[in-house]
Coordinates of C-alpha atoms in Angstrom, one line a residue:
M27 CA -0.2 -0.4 0.0
T28 CA 1.6 3.6 -0.7
L29 CA 0.5 6.6 1.1
H30 CA 0.6 9.5 -1.3
S31 CA 1.4 12.6 -0.3
D32 CA -1.9 14.3 -1.0
S33 CA -3.0 11.9 1.7
P34 CA -4.6 13.6 5.2
E35 CA -2.3 11.0 6.6
A36 CA 0.5 12.0 5.2
T37 CA 0.2 16.1 5.2
S38 CA 1.0 18.6 7.7
S39 CA 0.7 22.1 8.3
V40 CA 4.4 22.5 9.9
A41 CA 6.1 25.8 8.5
P42 CA 9.1 24.8 7.2
P43 CA 12.5 26.5 9.2
P44 CA 13.8 29.7 7.2
D45 CA 16.6 29.2 4.9
R46 CA 19.0 30.6 7.0
F47 CA 19.0 28.4 9.8
N48 CA 21.2 27.3 12.9
A49 CA 19.9 24.3 15.3
A50 CA 21.7 25.4 18.1
A51 CA 21.0 28.9 18.0
H52 CA 17.3 27.8 17.1
L53 CA 16.7 25.8 20.2
L54 CA 18.6 28.5 22.8
A55 CA 16.6 31.4 21.4
L56 CA 13.0 29.2 22.0
N57 CA 14.0 29.5 25.5
V58 CA 15.3 32.9 26.2
A59 CA 12.5 33.6 28.5
R60 CA 12.9 30.4 30.7
S61 CA 16.7 31.3 31.5
D62 CA 16.0 30.2 35.5
K63 CA 14.0 27.1 34.4
I64 CA 16.0 24.3 34.9
A65 CA 16.8 22.3 32.1
Y66 CA 19.2 19.5 32.7
I67 CA 19.8 17.2 36.0
D68 CA 22.8 15.2 35.5
D69 CA 24.2 13.2 38.2
Q70 CA 26.3 15.9 39.6
Q71 CA 24.6 19.4 39.1
R72 CA 21.1 20.9 37.6
V73 CA 21.8 23.8 34.9
S74 CA 19.1 26.4 34.1
Y75 CA 18.2 27.1 30.6
G76 CA 20.0 30.5 31.4
A77 CA 23.4 28.6 32.5
L78 CA 23.2 26.2 29.3
A79 CA 23.1 29.0 27.0
D80 CA 25.7 30.6 28.5
R81 CA 28.5 27.6 28.3
V82 CA 27.2 26.6 24.4
R83 CA 28.0 30.0 23.6
R84 CA 31.5 29.4 25.5
C85 CA 32.3 26.2 24.1
A86 CA 31.5 27.3 20.8
A87 CA 34.2 29.6 21.0
G88 CA 36.5 27.5 22.8
L89 CA 36.4 25.0 19.7
R90 CA 36.9 28.1 17.3
A91 CA 40.1 28.7 19.3
L92 CA 41.6 25.5 19.2
G93 CA 41.5 25.9 15.6
L94 CA 38.5 24.3 14.5
K95 CA 37.0 25.7 11.5
R96 CA 33.5 26.0 9.8
E97 CA 32.3 22.1 8.9
E98 CA 35.2 20.6 10.2
R99 CA 34.5 17.0 12.2
V100 CA 34.9 16.8 16.0
L101 CA 34.3 13.5 17.5
M102 CA 32.4 13.0 20.6
V103 CA 32.5 10.3 23.4
M104 CA 30.7 11.4 26.4
H105 CA 28.3 10.2 28.8
D106 CA 25.2 11.4 29.1
S107 CA 25.9 14.1 31.1
V108 CA 25.1 18.2 31.3
D109 CA 28.5 18.3 29.3
F110 CA 27.0 16.5 26.1
P111 CA 24.1 19.1 24.9
I112 CA 26.6 21.6 25.7
A113 CA 29.6 20.1 23.4
F114 CA 27.0 19.3 20.8
L115 CA 25.2 22.8 20.5
G116 CA 28.5 24.5 20.9
A117 CA 29.9 22.7 17.6
L118 CA 26.3 23.5 16.0
Y119 CA 26.5 27.3 17.4
A120 CA 29.9 27.4 16.0
G121 CA 29.1 25.9 12.5
I122 CA 31.2 23.1 13.1
V123 CA 29.7 19.0 12.9
P124 CA 29.8 17.2 15.8
V125 CA 29.5 13.7 15.4
P126 CA 28.3 11.8 19.0
V127 CA 29.3 7.6 18.6
N128 CA 28.6 4.8 21.0
T129 CA 30.7 5.1 24.9
L130 CA 30.6 1.0 24.6
L131 CA 33.1 0.7 21.3
T132 CA 36.7 -1.1 21.3
A133 CA 39.9 1.4 20.5
D134 CA 40.2 -0.4 16.9
D135 CA 35.8 0.9 16.2
Y136 CA 37.2 4.4 17.3
G137 CA 40.2 4.2 15.2
F138 CA 37.9 3.6 12.5
M139 CA 35.9 6.6 13.1
L140 CA 38.2 9.0 13.8
E141 CA 39.8 8.5 10.3
H142 CA 36.4 8.0 8.5
C143 CA 35.2 11.4 9.4
G144 CA 38.3 13.2 9.7
A145 CA 38.1 14.2 12.8
Q146 CA 39.7 17.5 13.4
A147 CA 39.3 17.2 17.5
L148 CA 38.0 14.6 20.1
L149 CA 35.8 15.4 22.8
V150 CA 35.4 12.1 25.2
S151 CA 34.4 11.8 29.0
R152 CA 37.3 11.2 31.1
P153 CA 36.4 7.8 31.8
L154 CA 36.8 7.1 27.9
W155 CA 40.0 8.4 27.8
P156 CA 42.2 5.2 28.0
T157 CA 40.3 3.5 25.5
L158 CA 40.3 6.6 23.3
Q159 CA 44.1 7.1 23.9
A160 CA 44.7 3.6 22.5
A161 CA 42.6 4.7 19.4
L162 CA 44.1 8.1 18.9
A163 CA 47.5 5.9 18.0
G164 CA 49.8 9.2 18.0
S165 CA 47.4 11.5 16.0
S166 CA 47.8 15.2 17.2
I167 CA 44.5 16.2 16.9
P168 CA 43.0 18.5 20.0
V169 CA 42.0 16.5 23.1
I170 CA 39.3 17.7 24.9
V171 CA 38.3 15.7 28.5
S172 CA 35.1 16.4 30.1
G173 CA 34.9 15.5 33.8
A174 CA 36.3 16.6 37.4
G175 CA 39.7 17.1 38.2
E176 CA 42.7 17.8 35.8
A177 CA 43.0 16.9 32.5
P178 CA 45.4 14.4 31.5
A179 CA 48.6 15.3 30.1
G180 CA 48.7 16.7 26.8
T181 CA 44.8 17.4 26.6
H182 CA 42.2 20.3 27.3
A183 CA 39.7 20.6 30.5
F184 CA 36.6 20.9 29.0
A185 CA 35.5 23.3 32.1
Q186 CA 38.3 25.3 30.8
L187 CA 37.2 25.4 27.7
L188 CA 33.8 27.3 28.8
E189 CA 36.4 29.7 30.6
T190 CA 36.5 30.9 26.9
P191 CA 34.4 34.6 26.3
P192 CA 31.4 33.6 24.7
L193 CA 31.1 33.6 20.9
A194 CA 28.8 36.7 20.1
A195 CA 26.4 35.0 17.1
A196 CA 25.8 31.7 15.8
A197 CA 27.2 30.6 12.7
D198 CA 25.4 31.9 9.6
T199 CA 24.3 28.1 8.8
R200 CA 21.4 27.4 6.4
G201 CA 19.2 24.8 7.0
D202 CA 20.4 22.1 4.4
D203 CA 23.9 22.4 5.6
I204 CA 25.7 19.7 7.2
G205 CA 25.3 20.1 10.8
F206 CA 25.9 16.4 12.4
W207 CA 26.8 13.1 11.8
L208 CA 25.6 9.9 13.5
Y209 CA 26.9 5.9 13.4
S210 CA 24.7 3.5 12.3
S211 CA 24.9 0.7 15.1
G212 CA 27.1 -1.7 12.8
S213 CA 25.6 -5.2 13.8
T214 CA 26.4 -6.4 10.8
G215 CA 29.9 -4.6 9.8
R216 CA 31.6 -1.1 9.3
P217 CA 29.3 1.7 11.4
K218 CA 28.1 4.2 8.7
G219 CA 28.5 7.6 9.0
T220 CA 24.8 9.3 8.5
V221 CA 25.1 12.9 7.8
H222 CA 22.1 14.7 8.8
T223 CA 21.3 18.4 8.4
H224 CA 20.8 21.5 10.5
A225 CA 16.9 21.2 9.8
N226 CA 16.7 18.0 10.1
L227 CA 16.7 18.4 14.2
Y228 CA 13.7 20.7 13.6
W229 CA 11.8 18.7 12.0
T230 CA 12.0 15.8 13.9
A231 CA 10.2 18.1 17.0
A232 CA 7.8 19.6 14.9
L233 CA 6.6 16.8 13.2
Y234 CA 6.3 14.2 16.1
G235 CA 7.8 15.9 19.5
T236 CA 5.1 18.2 20.1
P237 CA 2.3 17.2 18.4
V238 CA 2.2 13.5 18.5
L239 CA 3.5 12.7 21.3
G240 CA 2.4 16.5 23.8
L241 CA 5.5 17.3 25.3
R242 CA 5.3 20.0 27.3
E243 CA 7.2 22.3 29.6
S244 CA 5.7 21.3 32.9
D245 CA 7.3 17.7 31.4
V246 CA 9.9 15.9 33.4
G247 CA 11.9 13.5 30.6
F248 CA 14.2 10.9 31.1
S249 CA 15.7 8.9 28.0
A250 CA 17.1 5.4 28.6
A251 CA 18.4 5.4 25.5
K252 CA 21.6 7.3 24.9
L253 CA 22.2 11.0 23.6
F254 CA 24.8 9.1 21.2
F255 CA 21.4 7.1 19.8
A256 CA 19.5 9.6 17.3
Y257 CA 16.3 8.3 19.6
G258 CA 17.7 9.7 22.6
L259 CA 19.3 12.4 20.8
G260 CA 15.6 13.9 20.0
N261 CA 14.2 12.4 23.4
A262 CA 16.7 14.3 26.0
L263 CA 17.7 17.3 23.7
T264 CA 15.6 18.4 20.4
F265 CA 12.1 17.4 22.1
P266 CA 12.7 19.2 25.5
M267 CA 14.2 21.9 24.6
S268 CA 11.8 22.4 21.9
V269 CA 9.0 23.1 24.8
G270 CA 11.4 24.2 27.4
A271 CA 11.0 21.3 29.3
T272 CA 13.6 19.8 31.7
T273 CA 15.6 16.7 31.4
V274 CA 17.5 13.8 33.2
L275 CA 20.5 12.8 32.3
M276 CA 22.2 9.3 33.7
A277 CA 25.9 8.3 32.5
E278 CA 25.4 4.5 33.5
R279 CA 23.6 1.8 32.1
P280 CA 19.8 1.7 32.3
T281 CA 19.7 -1.0 34.2
P282 CA 15.8 -1.3 36.2
A283 CA 16.6 -0.3 39.7
A284 CA 19.0 2.8 37.9
V285 CA 15.8 3.8 35.9
F286 CA 13.2 3.2 39.0
K287 CA 15.7 5.6 40.8
R288 CA 15.4 8.7 38.6
W289 CA 12.0 8.4 37.6
V290 CA 11.3 8.7 41.9
D291 CA 13.6 11.3 42.8
H292 CA 12.9 13.4 40.2
G293 CA 9.1 13.3 39.5
V294 CA 9.9 12.4 35.9
T295 CA 6.5 12.6 33.9
V296 CA 7.6 10.9 30.4
F297 CA 10.1 8.1 30.2
F298 CA 11.7 7.2 26.5
G299 CA 12.5 3.3 26.5
A300 CA 13.0 0.0 24.3
P301 CA 11.3 -3.4 24.2
T302 CA 14.3 -5.0 26.1
G303 CA 14.2 -2.2 29.1
Y304 CA 10.8 -2.3 29.5
A305 CA 10.5 -6.6 30.0
G306 CA 13.4 -5.8 32.0
M307 CA 11.6 -3.5 34.5
L308 CA 8.1 -5.5 34.3
A309 CA 10.5 -8.7 35.8
A310 CA 12.2 -6.6 38.3
P311 CA 11.8 -7.4 41.6
D312 CA 11.4 -3.8 42.9
L313 CA 9.3 -2.7 40.4
P314 CA 7.6 0.5 42.0
A315 CA 3.7 1.0 42.3
K316 CA 2.0 3.4 40.4
A317 CA 1.3 5.4 43.3
Q318 CA 5.7 6.3 43.4
V319 CA 5.8 7.7 40.0
R320 CA 4.1 10.5 38.1
L321 CA 4.7 9.1 34.3
R322 CA 2.3 10.2 32.4
L323 CA 3.6 8.7 28.8
C324 CA 5.8 6.2 27.7
S325 CA 7.7 5.9 24.4
S326 CA 9.2 3.0 22.9
A327 CA 11.7 2.3 19.9
G328 CA 14.2 0.1 19.1
E329 CA 12.1 -2.7 17.9
A330 CA 8.6 -3.4 17.9
L331 CA 7.1 -3.5 21.5
P332 CA 5.8 -7.3 21.6
R333 CA 2.0 -6.6 23.3
E334 CA 2.3 -8.6 25.9
I335 CA 4.2 -6.1 27.4
G336 CA 2.6 -3.0 26.4
E337 CA -0.6 -4.8 28.6
R338 CA 1.1 -5.5 31.3
F339 CA 3.1 -2.0 32.1
T340 CA -0.1 -0.2 31.2
A341 CA -2.1 -2.6 33.8
H342 CA 0.4 -1.9 36.3
F343 CA 1.1 2.0 35.9
G344 CA -1.9 3.4 34.6
C345 CA 0.3 4.6 31.7
E346 CA 0.7 4.1 27.8
I347 CA 3.6 2.7 25.9
V348 CA 3.4 5.0 22.4
D349 CA 5.8 2.2 20.0
G350 CA 7.2 3.8 16.8
L351 CA 9.0 3.4 14.1
G352 CA 12.4 5.7 13.5
S353 CA 15.6 5.2 12.2
T354 CA 19.3 6.6 12.5
E355 CA 18.6 7.9 8.6
M356 CA 15.2 10.0 9.7
L357 CA 16.6 10.6 12.9
H358 CA 13.7 9.6 14.8
I359 CA 10.3 8.2 14.8
F360 CA 7.6 8.5 11.5
L361 CA 6.0 5.7 12.3
S362 CA 3.7 5.5 15.4
N363 CA 0.9 5.3 17.4
R364 CA -0.9 7.9 19.1
P365 CA -1.4 9.1 22.6
G366 CA -4.4 7.7 23.8
Q367 CA -5.2 5.4 20.9
V368 CA -2.5 3.5 21.2
Q369 CA -3.3 -0.2 20.0
Y370 CA -0.6 -3.0 20.9
G371 CA 0.5 -5.3 18.5
S372 CA 1.2 -2.7 16.3
T373 CA 3.3 0.3 15.2
G374 CA 0.2 2.8 14.5
Q375 CA 0.0 5.1 11.5
V376 CA 2.2 7.5 9.7
V377 CA 3.5 10.5 11.1
P378 CA 2.0 13.4 9.2
G379 CA 4.4 15.0 7.2
Y380 CA 5.9 11.8 6.5
K381 CA 4.7 9.2 3.9
L382 CA 5.0 5.5 3.5
K383 CA 4.9 2.7 1.1
L384 CA 5.1 -0.8 1.0
V385 CA 6.9 -2.3 -1.9
D386 CA 6.6 -6.7 -2.6
E387 CA 9.1 -8.9 -4.1
G388 CA 8.9 -7.7 -7.6
G389 CA 8.8 -3.8 -7.1
Q390 CA 5.3 -3.2 -6.9
E391 CA 3.0 -2.0 -4.5
A392 CA 2.1 -4.4 -2.2
Q393 CA -1.7 -5.6 -1.6
P394 CA -3.7 -5.0 1.6
G395 CA -2.7 -7.5 4.2
E396 CA 0.3 -8.1 2.3
I397 CA 3.9 -7.8 3.7
G398 CA 6.0 -5.4 2.1
D399 CA 9.4 -3.9 2.3
L400 CA 8.9 -0.5 4.1
Y401 CA 9.8 2.9 2.5
V402 CA 9.5 6.2 4.3
A403 CA 9.8 10.0 2.8
G404 CA 9.8 12.9 4.9
P405 CA 12.1 16.3 5.8
S406 CA 13.9 14.7 8.4
S407 CA 15.9 12.1 6.0
A408 CA 19.9 12.1 5.9
L409 CA 21.6 13.3 3.2
M410 CA 23.9 10.2 2.7
Y411 CA 26.3 7.3 4.2
W412 CA 30.2 9.0 3.9
A413 CA 31.9 7.9 1.6
Q414 CA 29.7 5.0 0.8
R415 CA 28.0 5.6 -2.3
D416 CA 26.6 2.5 -3.4
K417 CA 25.0 2.1 0.4
S418 CA 24.3 5.8 0.2
R419 CA 22.5 4.6 -3.5
A420 CA 21.2 1.4 -2.0
T421 CA 19.2 3.1 1.0
F422 CA 18.4 6.8 -0.6
Q423 CA 16.5 6.5 -3.3
G424 CA 15.3 9.9 -4.4
E425 CA 13.0 11.2 -1.9
W426 CA 12.5 7.7 -0.5
T427 CA 14.6 5.8 2.3
K428 CA 14.8 2.5 2.0
T429 CA 14.0 1.0 6.1
G430 CA 15.0 -2.7 6.4
D431 CA 12.2 -3.2 7.7
K432 CA 8.9 -5.5 6.4
Y433 CA 5.1 -4.5 7.4
S434 CA 1.7 -5.5 6.6
I435 CA -1.3 -3.2 7.3
D436 CA -4.2 -4.2 9.3
A437 CA -7.6 -4.1 9.3
R438 CA -7.6 -0.6 11.0
G439 CA -5.0 0.8 8.8
C440 CA -2.3 0.0 11.6
Y441 CA 1.0 -0.8 10.3
V442 CA 2.5 -4.5 11.9
Y443 CA 6.0 -5.3 12.3
A444 CA 7.0 -8.4 10.1
G445 CA 10.6 -8.7 10.8
R446 CA 13.6 -6.6 9.2
S447 CA 14.0 -7.5 5.5
D448 CA 17.0 -10.0 6.3
D449 CA 15.1 -11.9 9.3
M450 CA 12.0 -13.5 7.1
L451 CA 11.7 -16.5 6.9
K452 CA 10.4 -18.9 3.6
V453 CA 9.3 -21.7 5.4
S454 CA 7.5 -24.5 3.0
G455 CA 7.5 -21.8 0.6
V456 CA 5.0 -19.4 3.1
Y457 CA 7.1 -16.7 4.3
V458 CA 6.6 -16.2 8.7
S459 CA 7.3 -13.2 10.5
P460 CA 9.9 -14.4 13.3
F461 CA 8.8 -11.3 15.2
E462 CA 4.5 -12.6 15.0
V463 CA 6.1 -16.0 16.4
E464 CA 7.8 -14.0 19.2
A465 CA 5.3 -12.0 20.0
T466 CA 3.4 -15.2 20.6
L467 CA 5.6 -16.7 23.0
M468 CA 5.9 -13.3 25.0
Q469 CA 2.8 -14.1 26.2
H470 CA 3.5 -17.0 27.9
P471 CA 4.2 -16.2 31.8
A472 CA 7.2 -17.6 31.8
V473 CA 9.3 -16.2 29.1
L474 CA 11.0 -12.8 29.6
E475 CA 12.2 -12.5 26.0
C476 CA 12.9 -14.4 22.7
A477 CA 14.2 -14.4 19.1
V478 CA 13.2 -16.7 16.4
I479 CA 15.6 -17.4 13.5
G480 CA 15.4 -19.4 10.6
F481 CA 18.3 -22.8 10.1
E482 CA 19.0 -24.7 7.6
D483 CA 18.3 -28.6 8.7
S484 CA 20.8 -31.6 7.3
D485 CA 18.3 -31.5 4.2
G486 CA 19.3 -28.0 3.8
L487 CA 15.5 -27.0 4.3
T488 CA 14.5 -24.3 6.4
K489 CA 13.2 -24.7 10.1
T490 CA 12.6 -22.0 12.6
K491 CA 14.3 -22.3 15.7
A492 CA 13.4 -20.1 18.7
C493 CA 15.2 -18.9 21.7
V494 CA 14.1 -18.4 24.8
V495 CA 14.9 -16.7 27.9
R496 CA 12.6 -17.8 30.8
K497 CA 11.8 -15.4 33.4
P498 CA 13.3 -16.3 37.0
G499 CA 12.2 -19.3 38.7
A500 CA 10.5 -20.3 35.4
T501 CA 12.8 -23.3 35.1
E502 CA 9.1 -25.7 35.3
V503 CA 8.5 -24.8 31.3
D504 CA 10.0 -27.1 28.8
E505 CA 10.0 -27.0 24.7
A506 CA 6.9 -29.1 24.3
T507 CA 4.8 -26.6 26.7
L508 CA 6.0 -23.4 24.3
K509 CA 5.5 -25.7 20.9
A510 CA 1.9 -26.4 22.4
F511 CA 1.4 -22.6 23.8
V512 CA 2.4 -21.7 20.1
K513 CA 0.6 -23.9 17.9
D514 CA -2.8 -23.2 19.6
R515 CA -2.8 -19.5 18.9
L516 CA -0.5 -19.4 14.9
A517 CA -1.2 -21.2 11.8
A518 CA 0.6 -24.5 12.5
Y519 CA 3.2 -24.3 10.2
K520 CA 4.5 -21.5 12.4
Y521 CA 5.4 -23.2 15.0
P522 CA 9.0 -23.1 16.1
R523 CA 10.5 -26.3 15.5
V524 CA 13.2 -26.2 17.9
I525 CA 12.9 -24.3 21.1
E526 CA 16.5 -23.6 23.0
F527 CA 16.5 -22.0 26.6
I528 CA 19.6 -19.8 26.9
D529 CA 20.5 -17.0 29.6
E530 CA 20.3 -13.9 27.4
L531 CA 20.1 -12.9 24.1
P532 CA 22.8 -11.5 22.1
K533 CA 22.2 -7.5 21.6
T534 CA 23.8 -4.5 20.2
A535 CA 24.4 -1.4 22.2
T536 CA 21.0 -0.1 21.1
G537 CA 19.0 -3.3 22.8
K538 CA 18.4 -4.4 19.2
I539 CA 18.7 -8.6 19.5
Q540 CA 21.3 -9.8 16.9
R541 CA 19.7 -12.4 15.0
F542 CA 22.5 -12.9 12.9
R543 CA 24.3 -14.3 16.2
L544 CA 21.9 -16.8 16.7
R545 CA 21.7 -18.5 12.5
D546 CA 25.4 -18.5 12.8
V547 CA 25.5 -20.7 16.0
A548 CA 22.5 -22.7 14.7
N549 CA 23.5 -23.3 11.2
A550 CA 27.3 -24.1 12.1
S551 CA 25.0 -26.6 14.8
A552 CA 23.2 -27.9 12.3
R553 CA 26.5 -28.3 9.6
A554 CA 28.8 -30.4 12.1
P555 CA 28.9 -33.9 12.1
K556 CA 27.0 -35.9 14.2

């Protein structure tokens, strides 16, 4: 099904930003009248919008003083603290291109990124400095270290950078100028440098953060997804600053206990998480009661949210989880449920301002109810993958961006996730959606998480296998029980022929299940001599 631009669902009345547009200057200008309001709360301090604006301008001037020029890149390997938005916005304000990256990578990964993006400076949190020091391999680029204490020898302290007199005016950038990069997760190879414009930040807030999620000035937001992710960048920077909300930042991993503490201590009203995190929280023994928290809205992205998790969370907290689909390439969510109209088990409908289409194997428009490859078009699309022309052409096809996801549309007009394009299974000549089987398994009270994959048996035929993580104490459930459970709820050919119980699923840093790793193990086992 193709959703054309003249469809009411695809249109938006949001005015575009002016041609001369600097994203950092825009976000600061929106909050001039809120100079005393708290913008950020991190593990060490609270910072008002007024103080934030001053530090952003000082950071911009400090980066310029180090010799960085317009459109030169600065690699950011920084934990979530107030220093992150200051550094990111400071670079944008100066017309320099920030490249925030995952803080959980290896020296080899960082070495690749430093070379690939041609970084002319490095911003790094103190605990991560040893890893980055190894990655620099004799490079002489300026290094700015964030965190308390004196800067390591040969580096600059971020606090000293902020002593520079503030830059009087933002760089005179255009909305379509390169603003920042984000690297893809690289779960199947080297990560891709995804190039975004200044205006793209504007569009995600204008089309999704404000009109769909309905974020407001009185909200206290907290994102489990870190700022270096596209999802987290919108959740904890663009969206709250667009409405003058307060944001809680946390450097540590978002374990259930750490998340609960922020909810309770800071009165979080809007939480942004992922399905894996919600499943872990619901299974946690210290899950807070509804009366202990102020949650009014939750968001989920990264993978499709299983119906069972959404329904259990809402039953406990009386708060909906608004599931949506976004990508690094589109910067944030373009397909989503709506607050007050959540349809668990689906990803909702197109976000106004975007267009979607489903394409079948023959390249034609998919028919109603048929699974197809999902394409999206909208104003927040990235320009390209840096220095990867073939991959850019495969993904960015005219106005359309290929998402790599497969979907169908149900009778309500909602998009239903069918899996990643490379995860779909063809069993006995019929397509099987791994996610459909996973969602069914998740309904069993003993299942915490699961992943369904395909593997070739000794005859070269594709069979389905479910890797299941049981909830604590649920050791009594066995393979036969779960097979029967699926057979009772789905067409007979869809049940997994093999079920393996494992302690944990392999995942990317974003929490996405790495099914390819499970497939590699399963196929190797199937091919091994008996």
